[in-house]
Coordinates of C-alpha atoms in Angstrom, one line a residue:
M1 CA -27.8 -22.9 -45.1
F2 CA -27.7 -19.2 -46.1
F3 CA -25.0 -19.8 -48.7
G4 CA -27.0 -22.6 -50.2
L5 CA -29.9 -20.1 -50.5
V6 CA -27.6 -17.6 -52.3
R7 CA -26.3 -20.3 -54.6
N8 CA -29.9 -21.4 -55.3
E9 CA -30.8 -17.8 -56.2
L10 CA -27.7 -17.5 -58.5
Q11 CA -28.7 -20.7 -60.4
K12 CA -32.4 -19.6 -60.8
T13 CA -31.3 -16.2 -62.2
W14 CA -28.9 -17.8 -64.6
R15 CA -31.3 -20.4 -65.9
S16 CA -34.0 -17.9 -66.4
R17 CA -32.0 -14.9 -67.6
W18 CA -29.0 -16.3 -69.4
I19 CA -30.4 -14.9 -72.7
V20 CA -30.2 -11.4 -71.2
F21 CA -26.5 -11.8 -70.4
A22 CA -25.8 -13.3 -73.8
V23 CA -27.5 -10.2 -75.5
M24 CA -25.5 -7.8 -73.4
A25 CA -22.3 -9.6 -74.3
G26 CA -23.2 -9.4 -77.9
I27 CA -24.1 -5.7 -77.7
F28 CA -20.6 -5.0 -76.2
V29 CA -18.9 -7.0 -79.0
L30 CA -20.8 -5.0 -81.6
I31 CA -20.0 -1.7 -79.9
A32 CA -16.2 -2.7 -79.7
G33 CA -16.2 -3.7 -83.3
G34 CA -18.0 -0.5 -84.4
L35 CA -15.5 1.6 -82.5
Y36 CA -12.7 -0.3 -84.1
I37 CA -14.0 0.2 -87.7
Y38 CA -14.5 3.9 -86.9
Y39 CA -11.0 4.2 -85.7
V40 CA -9.6 2.4 -88.7
V41 CA -11.6 4.7 -91.0
S42 CA -10.8 7.9 -89.3
K43 CA -7.2 7.3 -88.5
D44 CA -6.5 5.2 -91.6
R45 CA -4.5 2.6 -89.6
W46 CA -5.2 -0.8 -88.1
S47 CA -2.8 -0.7 -85.2
P48 CA -3.0 1.3 -82.0
P49 CA -1.3 4.7 -82.0
P50 CA 2.1 5.2 -80.3
P51 CA 1.5 5.9 -76.6
V52 CA 2.2 9.4 -75.4
A53 CA 3.4 10.0 -71.7
W54 CA 1.2 12.4 -69.8
Q55 CA 4.4 14.4 -68.9
T56 CA 4.8 15.0 -72.6
T57 CA 1.4 16.3 -73.0
V58 CA 1.7 18.6 -70.0
R59 CA 5.0 19.9 -71.1
E60 CA 3.5 20.8 -74.6
D61 CA 0.7 22.7 -72.7
I62 CA 3.3 24.6 -70.6
A63 CA 5.3 25.4 -73.9
N64 CA 2.1 26.7 -75.6
N65 CA 1.1 28.7 -72.6
Q66 CA 4.6 30.1 -72.4
Q67 CA 4.5 31.2 -76.0
Q68 CA 1.1 32.8 -75.4
L69 CA 2.5 34.5 -72.3
D70 CA 5.6 36.0 -74.2
F71 CA 3.2 37.3 -76.9
L72 CA 1.0 38.9 -74.3
E73 CA 3.9 40.5 -72.5
Q74 CA 5.0 41.9 -75.9
A75 CA 1.5 43.1 -76.6
K76 CA 1.3 44.8 -73.1
Q77 CA 4.3 47.1 -74.2
Q78 CA 2.5 48.1 -77.4
P79 CA -0.3 50.7 -77.9
S80 CA -3.7 49.2 -78.1
G81 CA -4.1 50.2 -81.7
D82 CA -0.9 48.4 -82.7
A83 CA -1.7 45.1 -81.2
T84 CA -2.3 42.2 -83.6
G85 CA -3.2 38.6 -83.3
P86 CA -4.4 37.3 -79.9
S87 CA -3.6 40.7 -78.3
K88 CA -5.8 42.7 -80.6
G89 CA -8.6 44.3 -78.7
F90 CA -7.0 44.0 -75.3
E91 CA -6.7 47.2 -73.4
P92 CA -3.3 47.9 -71.7
G93 CA -3.6 47.7 -67.9
T94 CA -5.9 45.7 -65.7
D95 CA -7.6 43.4 -68.3
L96 CA -4.5 42.4 -70.0
D97 CA -2.7 42.0 -66.7
S98 CA -5.5 39.6 -65.6
I99 CA -5.1 37.6 -68.7
I100 CA -1.4 37.4 -68.2
A101 CA -1.9 36.3 -64.6
Q102 CA -4.2 33.5 -65.7
V103 CA -1.9 32.2 -68.2
Q104 CA 1.0 32.3 -65.7
Q105 CA -1.2 30.5 -63.2
Q106 CA -1.9 27.7 -65.8
I107 CA 1.8 27.3 -66.3
N108 CA 2.4 27.1 -62.5
D109 CA -0.5 24.6 -62.1
D110 CA 1.0 22.3 -64.8
Q111 CA 4.5 22.6 -63.4
Y112 CA 3.1 21.6 -60.0
L113 CA 1.8 18.4 -61.5
L114 CA 5.2 17.7 -63.1
D115 CA 7.1 18.5 -60.0
H116 CA 5.1 16.2 -57.8
N117 CA 4.6 13.4 -60.4
I118 CA 0.8 13.7 -60.1
A119 CA -1.1 13.0 -63.4
P120 CA -4.4 14.5 -64.3
V121 CA -7.1 11.8 -63.9
Q122 CA -7.7 11.7 -67.6
S123 CA -4.2 10.7 -68.4
F124 CA -4.4 6.9 -68.3
S125 CA -6.5 4.2 -70.0
I126 CA -7.6 2.6 -66.7
T127 CA -8.8 5.8 -65.1
L128 CA -10.7 6.9 -68.3
A129 CA -12.3 3.5 -68.3
A130 CA -13.3 4.0 -64.7
L131 CA -14.8 7.3 -65.3
F132 CA -16.7 6.2 -68.5
G133 CA -17.6 2.7 -67.7
L134 CA -18.6 3.2 -64.1
G135 CA -20.2 6.8 -64.4
G136 CA -21.3 7.3 -68.0
I137 CA -24.1 6.2 -70.3
V138 CA -22.9 2.5 -69.9
M139 CA -23.6 2.5 -66.2
F140 CA -27.0 4.3 -66.9
L141 CA -28.2 1.5 -69.1
L142 CA -26.7 -1.3 -66.8
L143 CA -28.6 0.2 -63.8
R144 CA -31.9 -0.1 -65.6
I145 CA -31.2 -3.8 -66.4
F146 CA -30.2 -4.4 -62.8
G147 CA -33.4 -2.7 -61.7
W148 CA -35.5 -4.9 -64.0
L149 CA -33.9 -8.1 -62.8
A150 CA -34.2 -7.1 -59.0
S151 CA -37.9 -6.1 -59.4
E152 CA -38.7 -9.8 -60.2
Q153 CA -36.9 -11.2 -57.2
I154 CA -40.0 -11.3 -55.0
A155 CA -42.7 -10.4 -57.5
G156 CA -41.6 -13.3 -59.8
E157 CA -41.9 -15.8 -57.1
R158 CA -45.3 -14.5 -56.1
S159 CA -46.6 -14.6 -59.7
D160 CA -45.3 -18.2 -60.1
R161 CA -46.9 -19.2 -56.7
T162 CA -43.6 -20.5 -55.5
I163 CA -43.0 -17.9 -52.7
A164 CA -45.2 -19.8 -50.2
I165 CA -43.4 -23.0 -51.0
L166 CA -40.1 -21.2 -50.2
L167 CA -41.4 -19.7 -47.1
S168 CA -42.6 -23.3 -45.9
R169 CA -39.1 -24.4 -45.7
P170 CA -37.0 -24.0 -42.6
M171 CA -36.0 -20.4 -43.5
S172 CA -37.1 -17.0 -42.3
R173 CA -38.3 -14.1 -44.4
N174 CA -35.3 -12.2 -43.4
Q175 CA -33.0 -15.1 -44.8
L176 CA -35.0 -15.3 -48.0
L177 CA -34.9 -11.4 -48.6
L178 CA -31.2 -11.2 -47.8
A179 CA -30.3 -14.2 -50.0
K180 CA -32.0 -12.6 -53.0
A181 CA -30.4 -9.2 -52.3
V182 CA -26.9 -10.8 -52.1
A183 CA -27.4 -13.0 -55.2
S184 CA -28.6 -9.9 -57.1
F185 CA -25.6 -7.9 -56.0
L186 CA -23.1 -10.6 -56.9
I187 CA -24.5 -10.9 -60.4
S188 CA -24.5 -7.2 -60.8
L189 CA -20.8 -6.9 -59.6
A190 CA -19.7 -9.6 -62.1
V191 CA -21.5 -7.8 -64.9
V192 CA -20.0 -4.4 -63.9
V193 CA -16.4 -5.8 -63.5
V194 CA -16.6 -7.6 -66.9
T195 CA -18.0 -4.3 -68.4
F196 CA -15.2 -2.3 -67.0
L197 CA -12.5 -4.6 -68.3
I198 CA -14.0 -4.5 -71.9
I199 CA -14.1 -0.7 -71.7
Y200 CA -10.6 -0.7 -70.3
A201 CA -9.4 -2.8 -73.2
I202 CA -11.1 -0.3 -75.7
W203 CA -9.4 2.8 -74.1
A204 CA -6.0 0.9 -73.9
F205 CA -6.2 0.4 -77.7
V206 CA -7.2 4.1 -78.3
Q207 CA -4.5 5.3 -76.0
G208 CA -1.9 3.0 -77.5
S209 CA -1.0 1.6 -73.9
I210 CA -2.6 -0.1 -71.0
G211 CA -1.0 2.5 -69.0
P212 CA 0.5 2.2 -65.5
L213 CA -1.4 0.7 -62.6
T214 CA 0.8 2.5 -60.0
G215 CA 1.5 6.1 -59.5
D216 CA -0.8 9.0 -58.4
V217 CA -3.6 10.7 -60.2
G218 CA -5.0 14.1 -59.2
V219 CA -8.8 14.9 -59.0
A220 CA -10.0 18.4 -58.4
I221 CA -11.7 19.0 -55.1
D222 CA -14.0 21.5 -56.7
G223 CA -14.5 20.8 -60.3
S224 CA -15.5 24.4 -61.2
K225 CA -11.9 25.5 -60.4
P226 CA -8.6 24.7 -62.1
L227 CA -6.7 21.7 -61.0
R228 CA -3.9 23.1 -58.9
G229 CA -2.0 22.4 -55.6
S230 CA -4.8 24.1 -53.5
N231 CA -7.6 22.3 -55.3
L232 CA -6.2 18.8 -55.8
F233 CA -6.8 15.5 -54.2
A234 CA -4.1 13.0 -55.1
M235 CA -4.5 9.2 -54.7
P236 CA -3.0 6.0 -56.1
I237 CA -4.4 4.9 -59.4
W238 CA -5.5 1.5 -58.0
L239 CA -7.4 3.4 -55.1
F240 CA -9.1 5.7 -57.6
V241 CA -10.4 2.6 -59.6
L242 CA -11.6 0.9 -56.4
M243 CA -13.4 4.2 -55.4
C244 CA -15.1 4.4 -58.8
L245 CA -16.1 0.7 -58.5
G246 CA -17.5 1.3 -55.0
G247 CA -19.4 4.3 -56.1
A248 CA -20.9 2.4 -59.0
M249 CA -21.9 -0.6 -56.8
L250 CA -23.5 1.7 -54.3
G251 CA -25.7 2.9 -57.1
V252 CA -26.5 -0.7 -58.0
L253 CA -27.4 -1.4 -54.4
C254 CA -29.8 1.6 -54.4
V255 CA -31.5 0.6 -57.6
Q256 CA -31.9 -2.9 -56.2
G257 CA -33.3 -1.6 -52.9
M258 CA -35.9 0.5 -54.7
S259 CA -36.8 -2.5 -57.0
L260 CA -37.2 -4.7 -54.0
V261 CA -39.6 -2.3 -52.4
V262 CA -41.8 -2.4 -55.6
S263 CA -41.3 -6.2 -55.9
A264 CA -42.5 -6.7 -52.4
V265 CA -45.9 -5.1 -53.1
F266 CA -46.8 -5.8 -56.7
G267 CA -46.9 -8.8 -59.1
R268 CA -44.2 -9.4 -61.7
W269 CA -45.3 -7.4 -64.7
A270 CA -46.6 -4.5 -62.5
A271 CA -43.3 -4.5 -60.6
I272 CA -41.3 -4.4 -63.8
G273 CA -43.5 -1.7 -65.4
I274 CA -43.3 0.5 -62.3
T275 CA -39.6 0.1 -61.9
M276 CA -38.8 0.8 -65.5
A277 CA -41.2 3.7 -65.7
F278 CA -39.6 5.3 -62.6
L279 CA -36.0 4.7 -63.6
F280 CA -36.4 6.1 -67.1
G281 CA -39.2 8.6 -66.4
A282 CA -37.8 10.3 -63.3
P283 CA -34.5 11.4 -64.9
L284 CA -36.4 12.7 -67.8
V285 CA -38.7 14.8 -65.6
S286 CA -35.8 16.2 -63.5
T287 CA -34.0 17.2 -66.8
V288 CA -37.1 19.0 -68.0
V289 CA -37.4 20.8 -64.6
G290 CA -33.7 21.7 -64.8
A291 CA -34.0 23.1 -68.3
I292 CA -37.0 25.2 -67.1
L293 CA -35.0 26.5 -64.1
F294 CA -32.1 27.3 -66.4
A295 CA -34.3 29.1 -68.8
I296 CA -35.7 31.2 -66.0
S297 CA -32.6 32.0 -64.1
Q298 CA -29.9 31.6 -66.8
D299 CA -27.9 29.8 -64.0
P300 CA -26.8 26.3 -64.8
N301 CA -26.2 25.7 -61.1
R302 CA -29.8 26.7 -60.0
A303 CA -30.9 23.1 -60.6
H304 CA -28.1 21.7 -58.6
F305 CA -30.5 20.4 -55.8
L306 CA -32.0 17.9 -58.3
N307 CA -28.7 15.9 -58.0
Y308 CA -29.9 14.7 -54.6
L309 CA -32.9 12.8 -55.8
F310 CA -31.8 9.3 -55.9
V311 CA -32.3 8.8 -59.6
N312 CA -29.8 11.5 -60.2
V313 CA -27.1 10.2 -57.9
L314 CA -27.1 6.6 -58.9
A315 CA -23.7 7.1 -60.8
P316 CA -21.7 9.4 -58.3
V317 CA -18.6 8.6 -60.4
S318 CA -20.0 11.1 -62.9
A319 CA -19.5 13.9 -60.4
L320 CA -15.7 13.4 -60.3
T321 CA -14.8 15.5 -63.3
P322 CA -16.6 17.8 -65.7
V323 CA -15.4 15.8 -68.7
F324 CA -18.1 13.3 -67.8
G325 CA -20.6 15.7 -66.2
N326 CA -23.8 14.6 -64.5
G327 CA -26.6 16.5 -66.1
P328 CA -28.3 19.3 -64.5
A329 CA -25.6 20.0 -61.8
G330 CA -23.6 22.5 -63.9
P331 CA -19.9 22.9 -63.3
S332 CA -20.3 23.3 -59.5
G333 CA -21.6 19.6 -59.5
T334 CA -18.2 18.1 -60.0
G335 CA -15.1 17.3 -57.9
M336 CA -14.2 15.2 -54.9
N337 CA -16.4 17.2 -52.6
E338 CA -19.4 16.6 -54.8
F339 CA -18.7 12.8 -55.2
G340 CA -18.4 12.4 -51.4
F341 CA -21.6 14.3 -50.8
Q342 CA -23.5 12.4 -53.6
A343 CA -22.3 9.0 -52.3
S344 CA -23.4 10.0 -48.8
V345 CA -26.9 10.9 -50.1
L346 CA -27.0 7.7 -52.2
A347 CA -26.1 5.7 -49.1
V348 CA -29.0 7.2 -47.1
W349 CA -31.4 6.5 -50.0
T350 CA -30.1 2.8 -50.2
V351 CA -30.5 2.1 -46.5
G352 CA -34.0 3.6 -46.6
F353 CA -35.1 1.5 -49.6
F354 CA -33.8 -1.7 -48.1
V355 CA -35.5 -1.0 -44.7
A356 CA -38.7 -0.2 -46.5
A357 CA -38.4 -3.5 -48.5
W358 CA -37.8 -5.5 -45.3
L359 CA -40.7 -4.0 -43.5
L360 CA -43.2 -4.5 -46.5
F361 CA -42.0 -8.1 -47.1
R362 CA -42.4 -8.9 -43.4
R363 CA -46.0 -7.7 -43.4
K364 CA -47.1 -9.1 -46.8
Q365 CA -49.2 -12.2 -46.6
E366 CA -48.1 -14.7 -49.1
T367 CA -50.3 -17.5 -50.4
G368 CA -49.4 -20.6 -52.5

């Protein structure tokens, strides 16, 4: 019986909202077409570029750093006034020694990745697609759409005066609420997976290769520090993608839980308005607060606590790498440690919202 309820909710959502999914598909097609046109114009070519192995890129970085290191070693032997190029202005002694040590450390860090066959997480099309599609602006917009759809789950039935009819059938309130939550989650999962595959195809074209699906990638434990052996968390590529997908869907669950809380209390249009105002307005307010704190303290990490408001941890994948940073957190708000902590905070918010929705829906008196 429960699976029949879920199937019924899926069918109702598709019949009433198929135009939304069609518009979303059209938008993605337009974006992909626009990116392709931009690529053709900027690169003056119609075909993908030749693929470049990540090892080649790392070896080039090592060669460039080694060249810089040799130059600095020569500059160290010269009087300060005779130094030219990059060494001009460096004082012999501690400062120049510190720069030499940093460059040498960069070489050692890159060599560690080569020796252990661990690629930086930005090296492959599929990992870039996971970072951008499951933690960037795309997920920001999808979460708002999912919140809108979830806010109608109960409020829409109430406004259409069909919820009393549903509850008159041999089903409990718990079954009805769970069926709506499961159906909403399954629809969102399908949309997220399709979106990820589209973005993966775009990145594969830009990179010139679909990239490997096996092998290891390295993620910084603390994103504010360089990627090196003591600050590196290695995992298989497929596990990294699943981790990003899990983090994205946890954010979806949290938004749906919050939307169900609103939907359990208000009518359709009020629920939609409150949900959208909160999902768009709260991040804006937190950004303004973060900017004010930065202006006062001149410390980008002073507003880091704002990341633990649920509206700012809805995409914990953004916390994995500073390339796709997560707003007011600053450089300390990145890395595996930050991802784990944000996911834990998000899980607490999610459980709290669903418990609140369950309690409110059980106490609400529904009339036909």
